[in-house]
Structure formats: C-alpha cells, structure tokens
Short mmCIF file of C-alpha atoms in Angstrom, two decimals:
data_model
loop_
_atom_site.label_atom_id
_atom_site.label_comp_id
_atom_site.label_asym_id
_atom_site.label_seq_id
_atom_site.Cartn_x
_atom_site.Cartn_y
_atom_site.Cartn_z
CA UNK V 1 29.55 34.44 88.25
CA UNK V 2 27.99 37.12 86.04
CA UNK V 3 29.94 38.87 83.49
CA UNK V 4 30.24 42.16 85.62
CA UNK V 5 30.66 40.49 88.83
CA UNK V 6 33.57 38.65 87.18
CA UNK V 7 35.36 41.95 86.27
CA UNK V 8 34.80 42.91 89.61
CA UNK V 9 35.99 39.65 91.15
CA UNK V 10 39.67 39.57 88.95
CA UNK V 11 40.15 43.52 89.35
CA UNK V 12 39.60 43.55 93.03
CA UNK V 13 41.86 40.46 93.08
CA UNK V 14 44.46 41.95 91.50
CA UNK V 15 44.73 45.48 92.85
CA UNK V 16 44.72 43.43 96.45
CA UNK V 17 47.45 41.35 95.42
CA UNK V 18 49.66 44.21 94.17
CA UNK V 19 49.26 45.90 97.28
CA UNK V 20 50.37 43.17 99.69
CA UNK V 21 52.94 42.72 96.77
CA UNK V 22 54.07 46.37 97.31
CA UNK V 23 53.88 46.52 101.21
CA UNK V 24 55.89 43.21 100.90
CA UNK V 25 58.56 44.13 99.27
CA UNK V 26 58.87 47.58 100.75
CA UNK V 27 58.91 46.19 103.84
CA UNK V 28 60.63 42.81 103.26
CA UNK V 29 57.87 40.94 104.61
CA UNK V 30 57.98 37.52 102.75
CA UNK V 31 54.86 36.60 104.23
CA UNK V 32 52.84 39.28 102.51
CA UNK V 33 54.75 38.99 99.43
CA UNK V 34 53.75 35.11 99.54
CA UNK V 35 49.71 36.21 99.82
CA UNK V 36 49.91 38.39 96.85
CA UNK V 37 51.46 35.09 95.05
CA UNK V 38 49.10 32.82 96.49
CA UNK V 39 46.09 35.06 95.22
CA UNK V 40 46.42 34.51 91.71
CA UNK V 41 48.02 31.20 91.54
CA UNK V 42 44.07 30.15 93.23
CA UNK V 43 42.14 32.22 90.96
CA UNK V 44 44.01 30.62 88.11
CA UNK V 45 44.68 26.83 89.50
CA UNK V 46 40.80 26.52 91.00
CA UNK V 47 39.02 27.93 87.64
CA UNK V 48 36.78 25.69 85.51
CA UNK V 49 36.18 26.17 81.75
CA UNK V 50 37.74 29.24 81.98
CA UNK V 51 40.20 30.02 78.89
CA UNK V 52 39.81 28.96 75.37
CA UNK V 53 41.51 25.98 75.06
CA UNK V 54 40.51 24.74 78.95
CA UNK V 55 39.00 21.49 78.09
CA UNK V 56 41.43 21.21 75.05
CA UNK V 57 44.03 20.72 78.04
CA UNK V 58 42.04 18.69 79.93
CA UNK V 59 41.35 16.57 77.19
CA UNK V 60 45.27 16.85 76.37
CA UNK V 61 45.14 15.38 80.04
CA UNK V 62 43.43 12.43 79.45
CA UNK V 63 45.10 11.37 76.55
CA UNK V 64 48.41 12.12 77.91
CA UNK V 65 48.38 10.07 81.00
CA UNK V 66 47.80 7.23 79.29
CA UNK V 67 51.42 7.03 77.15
CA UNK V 68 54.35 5.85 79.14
CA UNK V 69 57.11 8.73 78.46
CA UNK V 70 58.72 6.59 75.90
CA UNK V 71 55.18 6.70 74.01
CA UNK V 72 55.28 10.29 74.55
CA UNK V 73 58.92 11.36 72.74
CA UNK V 74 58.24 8.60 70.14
CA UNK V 75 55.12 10.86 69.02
CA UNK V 76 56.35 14.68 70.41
CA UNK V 77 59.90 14.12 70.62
CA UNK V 78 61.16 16.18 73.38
CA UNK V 79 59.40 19.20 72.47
CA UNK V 80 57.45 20.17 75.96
CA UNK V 81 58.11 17.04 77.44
CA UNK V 82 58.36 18.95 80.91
CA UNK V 83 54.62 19.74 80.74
CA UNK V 84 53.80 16.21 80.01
CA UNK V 85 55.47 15.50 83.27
CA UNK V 86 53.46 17.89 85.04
CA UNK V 87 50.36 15.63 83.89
CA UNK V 88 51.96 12.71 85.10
CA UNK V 89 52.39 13.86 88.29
CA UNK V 90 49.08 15.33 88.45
CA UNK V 91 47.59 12.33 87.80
CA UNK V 92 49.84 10.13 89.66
CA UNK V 93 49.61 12.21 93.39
CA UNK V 94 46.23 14.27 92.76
CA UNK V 95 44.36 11.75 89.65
CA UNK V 96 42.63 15.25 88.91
CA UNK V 97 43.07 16.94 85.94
CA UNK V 98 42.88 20.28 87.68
CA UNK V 99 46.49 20.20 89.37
CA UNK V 100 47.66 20.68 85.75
CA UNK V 101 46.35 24.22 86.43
CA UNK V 102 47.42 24.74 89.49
CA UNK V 103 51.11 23.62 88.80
CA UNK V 104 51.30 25.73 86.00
CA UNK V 105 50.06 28.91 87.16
CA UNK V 106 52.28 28.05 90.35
CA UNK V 107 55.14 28.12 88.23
CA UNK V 108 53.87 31.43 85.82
CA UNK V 109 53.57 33.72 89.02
CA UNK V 110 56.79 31.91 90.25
CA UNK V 111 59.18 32.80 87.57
CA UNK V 112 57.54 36.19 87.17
CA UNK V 113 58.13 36.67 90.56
CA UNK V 114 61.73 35.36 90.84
CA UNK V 115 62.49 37.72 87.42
CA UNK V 116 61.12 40.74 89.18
CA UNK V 117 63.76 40.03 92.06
CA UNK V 118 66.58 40.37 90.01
CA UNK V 119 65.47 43.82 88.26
CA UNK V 120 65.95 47.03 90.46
CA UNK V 121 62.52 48.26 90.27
CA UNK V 122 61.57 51.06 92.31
CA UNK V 123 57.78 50.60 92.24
CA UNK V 124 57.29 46.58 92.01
CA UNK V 125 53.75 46.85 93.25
CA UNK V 126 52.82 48.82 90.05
CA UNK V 127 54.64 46.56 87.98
CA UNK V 128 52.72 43.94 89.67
CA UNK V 129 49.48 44.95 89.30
CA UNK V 130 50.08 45.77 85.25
CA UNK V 131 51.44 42.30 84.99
CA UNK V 132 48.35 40.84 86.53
CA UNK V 133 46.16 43.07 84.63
CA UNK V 134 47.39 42.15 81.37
CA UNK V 135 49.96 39.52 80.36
CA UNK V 136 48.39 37.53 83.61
CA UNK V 137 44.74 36.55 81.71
CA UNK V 138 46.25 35.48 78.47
CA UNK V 139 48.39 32.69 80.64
CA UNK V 140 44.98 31.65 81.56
CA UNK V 141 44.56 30.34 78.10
CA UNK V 142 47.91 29.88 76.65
CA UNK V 143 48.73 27.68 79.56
CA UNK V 144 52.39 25.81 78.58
CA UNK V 145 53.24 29.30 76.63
CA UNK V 146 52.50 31.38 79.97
CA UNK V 147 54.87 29.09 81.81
CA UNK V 148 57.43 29.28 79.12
CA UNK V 149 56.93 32.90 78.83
CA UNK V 150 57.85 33.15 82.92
CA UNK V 151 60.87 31.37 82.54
CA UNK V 152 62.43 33.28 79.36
CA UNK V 153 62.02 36.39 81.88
CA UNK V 154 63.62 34.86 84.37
CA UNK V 155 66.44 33.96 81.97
CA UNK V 156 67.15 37.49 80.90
CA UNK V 157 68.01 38.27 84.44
CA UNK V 158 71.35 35.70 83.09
CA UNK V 159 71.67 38.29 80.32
CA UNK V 160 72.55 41.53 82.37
CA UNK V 161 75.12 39.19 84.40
CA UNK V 162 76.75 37.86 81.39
CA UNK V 163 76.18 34.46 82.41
CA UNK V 164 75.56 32.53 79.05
CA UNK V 165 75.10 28.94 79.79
CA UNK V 166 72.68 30.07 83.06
CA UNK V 167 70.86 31.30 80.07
CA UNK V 168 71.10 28.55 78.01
CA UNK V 169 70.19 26.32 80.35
CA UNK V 170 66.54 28.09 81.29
CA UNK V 171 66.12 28.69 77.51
CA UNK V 172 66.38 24.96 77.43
CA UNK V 173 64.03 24.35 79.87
CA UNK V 174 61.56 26.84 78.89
CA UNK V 175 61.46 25.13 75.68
CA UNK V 176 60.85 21.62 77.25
CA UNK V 177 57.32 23.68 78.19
CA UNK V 178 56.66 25.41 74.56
CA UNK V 179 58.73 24.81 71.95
CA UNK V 180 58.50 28.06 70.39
CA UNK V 181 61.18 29.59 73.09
CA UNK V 182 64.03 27.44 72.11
CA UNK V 183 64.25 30.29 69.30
CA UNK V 184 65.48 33.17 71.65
CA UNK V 185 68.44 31.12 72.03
CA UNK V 186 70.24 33.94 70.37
CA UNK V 187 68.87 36.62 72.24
CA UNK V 188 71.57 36.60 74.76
CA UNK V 189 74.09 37.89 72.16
CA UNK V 190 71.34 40.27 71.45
CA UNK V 191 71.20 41.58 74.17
CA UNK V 192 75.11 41.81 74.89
CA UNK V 193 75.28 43.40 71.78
CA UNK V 194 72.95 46.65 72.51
CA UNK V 195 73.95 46.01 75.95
CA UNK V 196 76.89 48.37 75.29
CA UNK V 197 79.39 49.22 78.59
CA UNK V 198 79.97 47.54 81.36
CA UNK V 199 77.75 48.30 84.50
CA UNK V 200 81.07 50.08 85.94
CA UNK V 201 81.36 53.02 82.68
CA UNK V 202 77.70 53.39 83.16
CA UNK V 203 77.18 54.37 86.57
CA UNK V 204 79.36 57.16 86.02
CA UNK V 205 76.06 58.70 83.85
CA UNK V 206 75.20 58.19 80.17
CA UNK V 207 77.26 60.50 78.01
CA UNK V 208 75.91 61.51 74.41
CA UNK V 209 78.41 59.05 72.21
CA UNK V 210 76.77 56.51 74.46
CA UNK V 211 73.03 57.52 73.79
CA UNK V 212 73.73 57.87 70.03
CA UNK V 213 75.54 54.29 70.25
CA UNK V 214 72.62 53.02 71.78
CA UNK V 215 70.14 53.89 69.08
CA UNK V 216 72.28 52.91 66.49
CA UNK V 217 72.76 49.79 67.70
CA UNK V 218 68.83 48.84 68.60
CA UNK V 219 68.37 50.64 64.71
CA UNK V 220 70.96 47.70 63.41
CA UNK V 221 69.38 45.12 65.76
CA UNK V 222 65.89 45.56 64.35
CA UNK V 223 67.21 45.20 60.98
CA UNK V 224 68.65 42.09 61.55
CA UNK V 225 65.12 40.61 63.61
CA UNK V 226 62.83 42.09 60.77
CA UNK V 227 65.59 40.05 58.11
CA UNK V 228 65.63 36.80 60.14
CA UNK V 229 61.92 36.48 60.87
CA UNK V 230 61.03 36.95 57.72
CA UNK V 231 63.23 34.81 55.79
CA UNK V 232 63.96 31.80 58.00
CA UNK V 233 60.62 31.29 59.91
CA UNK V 234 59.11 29.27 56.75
CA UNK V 235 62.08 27.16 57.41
CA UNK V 236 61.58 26.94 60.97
CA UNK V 237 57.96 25.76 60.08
CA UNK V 238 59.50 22.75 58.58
CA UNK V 239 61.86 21.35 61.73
CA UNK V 240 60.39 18.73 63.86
CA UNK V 241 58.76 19.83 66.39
CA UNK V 242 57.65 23.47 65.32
CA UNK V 243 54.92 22.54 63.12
CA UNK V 244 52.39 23.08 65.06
CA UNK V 245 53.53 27.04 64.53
CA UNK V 246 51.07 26.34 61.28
CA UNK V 247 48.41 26.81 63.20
CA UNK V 248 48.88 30.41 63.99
CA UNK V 249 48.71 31.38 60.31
CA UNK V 250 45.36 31.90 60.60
CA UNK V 251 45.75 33.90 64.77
CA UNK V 252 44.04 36.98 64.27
CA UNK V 253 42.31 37.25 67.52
CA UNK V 254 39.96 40.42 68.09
CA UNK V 255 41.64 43.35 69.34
CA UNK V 256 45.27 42.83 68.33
CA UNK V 257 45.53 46.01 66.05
CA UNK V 258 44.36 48.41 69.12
CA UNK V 259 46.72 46.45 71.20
CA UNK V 260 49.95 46.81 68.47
CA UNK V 261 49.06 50.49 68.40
CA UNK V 262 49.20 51.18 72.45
CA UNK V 263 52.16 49.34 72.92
CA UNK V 264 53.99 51.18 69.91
CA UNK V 265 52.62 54.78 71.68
CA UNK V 266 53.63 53.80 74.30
CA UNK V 267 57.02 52.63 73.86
CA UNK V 268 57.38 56.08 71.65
CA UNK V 269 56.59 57.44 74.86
CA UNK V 270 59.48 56.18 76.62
CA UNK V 271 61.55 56.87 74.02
CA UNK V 272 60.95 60.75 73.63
CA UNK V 273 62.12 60.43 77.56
CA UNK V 274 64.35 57.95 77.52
CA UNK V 275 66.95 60.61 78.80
CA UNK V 276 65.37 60.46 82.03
CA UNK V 277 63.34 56.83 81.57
CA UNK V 278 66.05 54.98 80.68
CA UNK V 279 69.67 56.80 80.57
CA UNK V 280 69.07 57.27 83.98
CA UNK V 281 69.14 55.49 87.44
CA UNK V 282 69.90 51.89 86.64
CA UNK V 283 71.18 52.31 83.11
CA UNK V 284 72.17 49.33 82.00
CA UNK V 285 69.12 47.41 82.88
CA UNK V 286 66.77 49.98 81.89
CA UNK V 287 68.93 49.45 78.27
CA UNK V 288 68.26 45.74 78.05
CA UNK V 289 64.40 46.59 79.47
CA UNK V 290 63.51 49.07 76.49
CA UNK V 291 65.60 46.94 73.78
CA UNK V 292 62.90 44.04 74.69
CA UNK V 293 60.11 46.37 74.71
CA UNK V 294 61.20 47.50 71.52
CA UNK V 295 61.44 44.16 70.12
CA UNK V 296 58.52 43.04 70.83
CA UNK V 297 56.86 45.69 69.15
CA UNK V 298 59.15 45.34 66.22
CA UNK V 299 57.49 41.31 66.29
CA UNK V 300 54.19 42.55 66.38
CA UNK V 301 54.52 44.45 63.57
CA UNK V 302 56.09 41.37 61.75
CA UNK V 303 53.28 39.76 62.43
CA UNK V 304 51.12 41.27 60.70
CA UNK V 305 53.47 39.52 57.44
CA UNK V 306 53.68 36.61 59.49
CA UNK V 307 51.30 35.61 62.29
CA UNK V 308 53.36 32.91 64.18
CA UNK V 309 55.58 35.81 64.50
CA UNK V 310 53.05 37.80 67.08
CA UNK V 311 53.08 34.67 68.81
CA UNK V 312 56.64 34.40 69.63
CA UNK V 313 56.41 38.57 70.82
CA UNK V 314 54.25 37.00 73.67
CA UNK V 315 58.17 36.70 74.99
CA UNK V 316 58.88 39.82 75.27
CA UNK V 317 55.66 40.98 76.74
CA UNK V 318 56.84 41.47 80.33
CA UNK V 319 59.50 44.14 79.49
CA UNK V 320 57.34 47.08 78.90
CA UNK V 321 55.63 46.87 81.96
CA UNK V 322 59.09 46.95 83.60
CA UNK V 323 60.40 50.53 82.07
CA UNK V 324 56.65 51.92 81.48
CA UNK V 325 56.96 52.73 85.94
CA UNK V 326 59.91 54.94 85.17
CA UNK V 327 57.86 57.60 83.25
CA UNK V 328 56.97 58.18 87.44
CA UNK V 329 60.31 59.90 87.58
CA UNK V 330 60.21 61.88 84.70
CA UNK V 331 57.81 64.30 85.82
CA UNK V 332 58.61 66.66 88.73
CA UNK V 333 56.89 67.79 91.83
CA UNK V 334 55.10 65.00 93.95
CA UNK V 335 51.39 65.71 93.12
CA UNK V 336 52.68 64.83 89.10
CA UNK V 337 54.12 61.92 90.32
CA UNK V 338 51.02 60.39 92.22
CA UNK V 339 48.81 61.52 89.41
CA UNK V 340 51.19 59.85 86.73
CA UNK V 341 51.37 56.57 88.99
CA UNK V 342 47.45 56.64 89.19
CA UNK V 343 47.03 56.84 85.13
CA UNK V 344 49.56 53.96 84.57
CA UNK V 345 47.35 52.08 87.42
CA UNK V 346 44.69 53.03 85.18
CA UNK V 347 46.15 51.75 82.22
CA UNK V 348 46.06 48.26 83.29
CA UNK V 349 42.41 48.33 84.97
CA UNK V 350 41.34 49.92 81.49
CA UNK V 351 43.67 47.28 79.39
CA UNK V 352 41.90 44.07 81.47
CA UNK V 353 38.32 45.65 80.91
CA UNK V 354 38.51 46.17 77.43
CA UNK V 355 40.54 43.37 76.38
CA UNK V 356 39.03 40.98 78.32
CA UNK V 357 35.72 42.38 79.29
CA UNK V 358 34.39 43.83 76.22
CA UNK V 359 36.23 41.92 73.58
CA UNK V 360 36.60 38.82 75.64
CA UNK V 361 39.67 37.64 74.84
CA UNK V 362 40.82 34.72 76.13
CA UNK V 363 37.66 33.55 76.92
CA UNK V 364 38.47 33.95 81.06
CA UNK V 365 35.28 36.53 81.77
CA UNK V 366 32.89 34.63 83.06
CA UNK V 367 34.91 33.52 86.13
CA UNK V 368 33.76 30.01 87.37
CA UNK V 369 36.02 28.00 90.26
CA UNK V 370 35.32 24.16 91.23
CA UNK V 371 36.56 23.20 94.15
CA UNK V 372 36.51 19.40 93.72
CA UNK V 373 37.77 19.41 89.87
CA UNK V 374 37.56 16.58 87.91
CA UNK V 375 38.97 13.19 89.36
CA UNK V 376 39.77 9.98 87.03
#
C-alpha cells in the first residue's frame, strides 16, 4: 500500500472496530464485540515488515527455535521465557514465523480488552478507538512490551479489589513477556496508598478533606517515584536480566517532546476538573485512573534524566485514555457533549496521523499483509 492509502486503511479500521466495539457492549452482543477484536488482531498478526524491529523478531525466531528451553534459561534466564514459548509453539503447530505475530497481538487486544471489562466506563467505544489510535501502533513494534503492557492493565483491575497476590501473580507473568514489568511490583501498594477510602465512604460523594487528601497524597507519591527512579535504576541496570535496559540510553525517538507535552496538557486538563472528572461517578476508580495517568507523565518527565525511564511509562499508557472520556460529562447541555466527544475522537485520528504518518514512528505506515508468511 501507499503511504496515504495506509492511513486510510488503519483509520478506517479502527473507527470500524470501535463502533462494533461500542454497539457491542451497549448492547451486550458478544458477537460484535468479538469483530471489533478480531479486526485488529488481523491487521497486526497478517502484516509483513511492518514495525521497526519486524525482522529483528523474526530473526529472534529463527534463532530461538533452535535452543531446547534448557538452552534458552541457561543464556536468558527466565526473563521472557513465556514469549520464547510462544515461538516454540509457533514453530512447532504453524513452522511460520508469522504466528509469533498473530499470538501476540491476540493476546495485546485480549488483555486490553479483558482490563476494559473490569473498569466502569461509560463510553468504551471512545476509549476503544483512542486505544487503537495510539498505544495500539507502538505494540506493532514493541511486540513482547505491548503484550506485557496488556497484562499490567489487566493487573490493576487486582488493585481496585485489593487482591494482592492476583496482582502479583499477572505482574509475574507479564514479566515472563518483558522483563522491565517485574518493576511495578510495588505499584499495588501504590496504588492502595492514594487509593484512600473504601469504595463504601466514597459512594456517599467526595467531601473536601478527601479531595485535599487526595492531592497530598499523589504530591508525596511523586516524590517518592521521582527519588526511586533516579537513584536505584543504575542499580537496576546491573541485575541479571535488565541489562538490556542499556540500550535505551540512547531512545530518543522523533516526536517524544510534542508527545510529553500533550499528555501533561492534557492530564492538567483533567485535573482543573477533576471535581467533576474524577471526584465524581465512580470515584474510586477514576482515583486509581488519574494517579496512573499522572504517573506516567511524572516518568516521562524522568526520562528525559533517564531514558530507560520513558520506557517503563509505556505501562502506564492506557490510563489516560480511560479518564480523558469523562471530560464528556463535564460540560452541560447535549450539543457540548457530542461536540466534546467528537474532539476527543479527533484527538486520536490527529495523534495516529501525526505520530505515525508524518513522523513515522514505529515504522508501521506503509501497511503491507502476507497471507502465506514465512514457513521453515
């Protein structure tokens, strides 16, 4: 495909998906909901050379499927050993390197999917289609991160019931695909911490000692992140295993800075309204939601001291696009509320075109597809 005709391809894709997405969940179909899964997980499973490192991981392939599993940990350890399993069986069933995709982007939108369950969201669809317009492209590339990413969201769900070793346990998983997540580990008491009262106190409305005590703590929490990161990640650099974090000291892809500076608008944004965006309808996720959002904003700006520390804020990516929807309900009077739903629809078509379009990150514009793949 063309380079236009590819940005007409994935935006058409998308907006189609989070449509049957919407009408799906709306109206509890689980057949249309299953279409607007399916649609990505082909555009992603069925591409060829598309993403920066694609024939990094097929080479990966190649060399992987030829060391027994005990070959494997002797030279990784146990580090992502998961993923290595998904190129066994790749090349066990399929003997095509392009199932590696598909299985992977399978489990991305899968995760994703299952996280959005859990949260109360009152316009999925949207959330959908931002999702899809943004974090979705980079997983094209960062293939093992995007699955790990998927699964860290899904283990926040564990967060807001208080259910520690559920969290553990998908931490420890996640980190059997990309290393790098075994370090939110601690993120559960993080989030209990600014998590505040129980859901019980809170549906009973968000009083001002509670606002304040919110801020504080978030105030006291970033603190603590900006003193950690900085301090311990050269340490962290030196454990078995997260090495390979040296090679982000030198990440500066194109268009990072104008991406930093959206995000930190726009969480701002929700902030000057987080009396209606957030201390209102279902408080305390919407208090877990923007202490993410914040984080990973707080990351990004760490990372410009420390770049494998933007690479671990690919974590928190998700949340924003979870409590951005609720600025919906902050204006009044129906024709506001369409409008505002239209620019934040806007927001991701404009975020994929420059991003990806113009500054081609990620390397996924031109779109190409093979339907055989590449067989052993």
């Amino acid at each position: 495909m063309t380079t236009n005709i590819s940005l007409i391809f994935y935006l058409l894709s998308f907006i189609v998906s989070a449509s049957l997405f919407s009408y799906g969940i709306r109206k509890r179909l689980k057949f249309f909901v299953a279409i607007s899964l399916i649609i990505p997980i082909l555009i992603g499973g069925f591409r060829y050379g598309v993403g920066t490192d694609y024939f990094n991981y097929i080479n990966l392939y190649n060399n992987h499927t030829k060391l027994s599993f005990g070959e494997f940990i002797e030279n990784n350890g146990f580090g992502e050993l998961l993923f290595f399993t998904l190129e066994k069986i790749a090349y066990s069933v399929f003997h095509d390197s392009r199932f590696i995709f598909v299985i992977s982007v399978g489990l991305t939108i899968l995760f994703f999917y299952l996280g959005v369950r859990v949260y109360k969201l009152k316009y999925p669809g949207l959330v959908y289609l931002l999702y899809l317009t943004t974090i979705f492209p980079m997983t094209l590339n960062a293939v093992r991160q995007g699955v790990a990413m998927s699964l860290v969201f899904f283990a926040s769900t564990f967060i807001l019931k208080a259910e520690k070793a559920k969290y553990v346990f998908m931490i420890m998983i996640a980190g059997l695909f990309h290393i790098s997540a075994l370090l939110l580990l601690p993120v559960y008491f993080l989030g209990r911490f600014v998590y505040g009262n129980s859901i019980q106190k809170e549906k009973k409305g968000a009083v001002g000692s509670e606002y304040i005590k919110y801020f504080i703590r978030i105030a006291f929490s970033i603190v603590v992140i900006s003193l950690i990161c900085l301090n311990v990640f050269a340490i962290i650099l030196s454990i078995p295993g997260f090495e390979k974090y040296e090679l982000y000291l030198g990440f500066n892809e194109q268009g990072n800075n104008y991406i930093f500076f959206i995000k930190a608008a726009l969480i701002v944004l929700t902030i000057v309204l987080s009396r209606r965006t957030v201390f209102k309808g279902c408080i305390y996720q919407n208090k877990l939601i923007l202490l993410f959002s914040i984080v990973e904003v707080v990351l990004l700006t760490l990372g410009f001291i420390s770049p494998p520390v933007k690479r671990e804020s690919l974590y928190f990516s998700p949340f924003l696009l979870l409590i951005l929807p609720n600025i919906i309900d902050a204006v009044k009077g129906n024709s506001a509320k369409i409008i505002t739903y239209a620019m934040l629809a806007l927001y991701g078509i404009a975020f994929f075109t420059v991003s990806y379009h113009v500054l081609d990150q990620a390397d996924i514009i031109p779109y190409n597809y093979s339907i055989q793949g590449e067989k052993e």
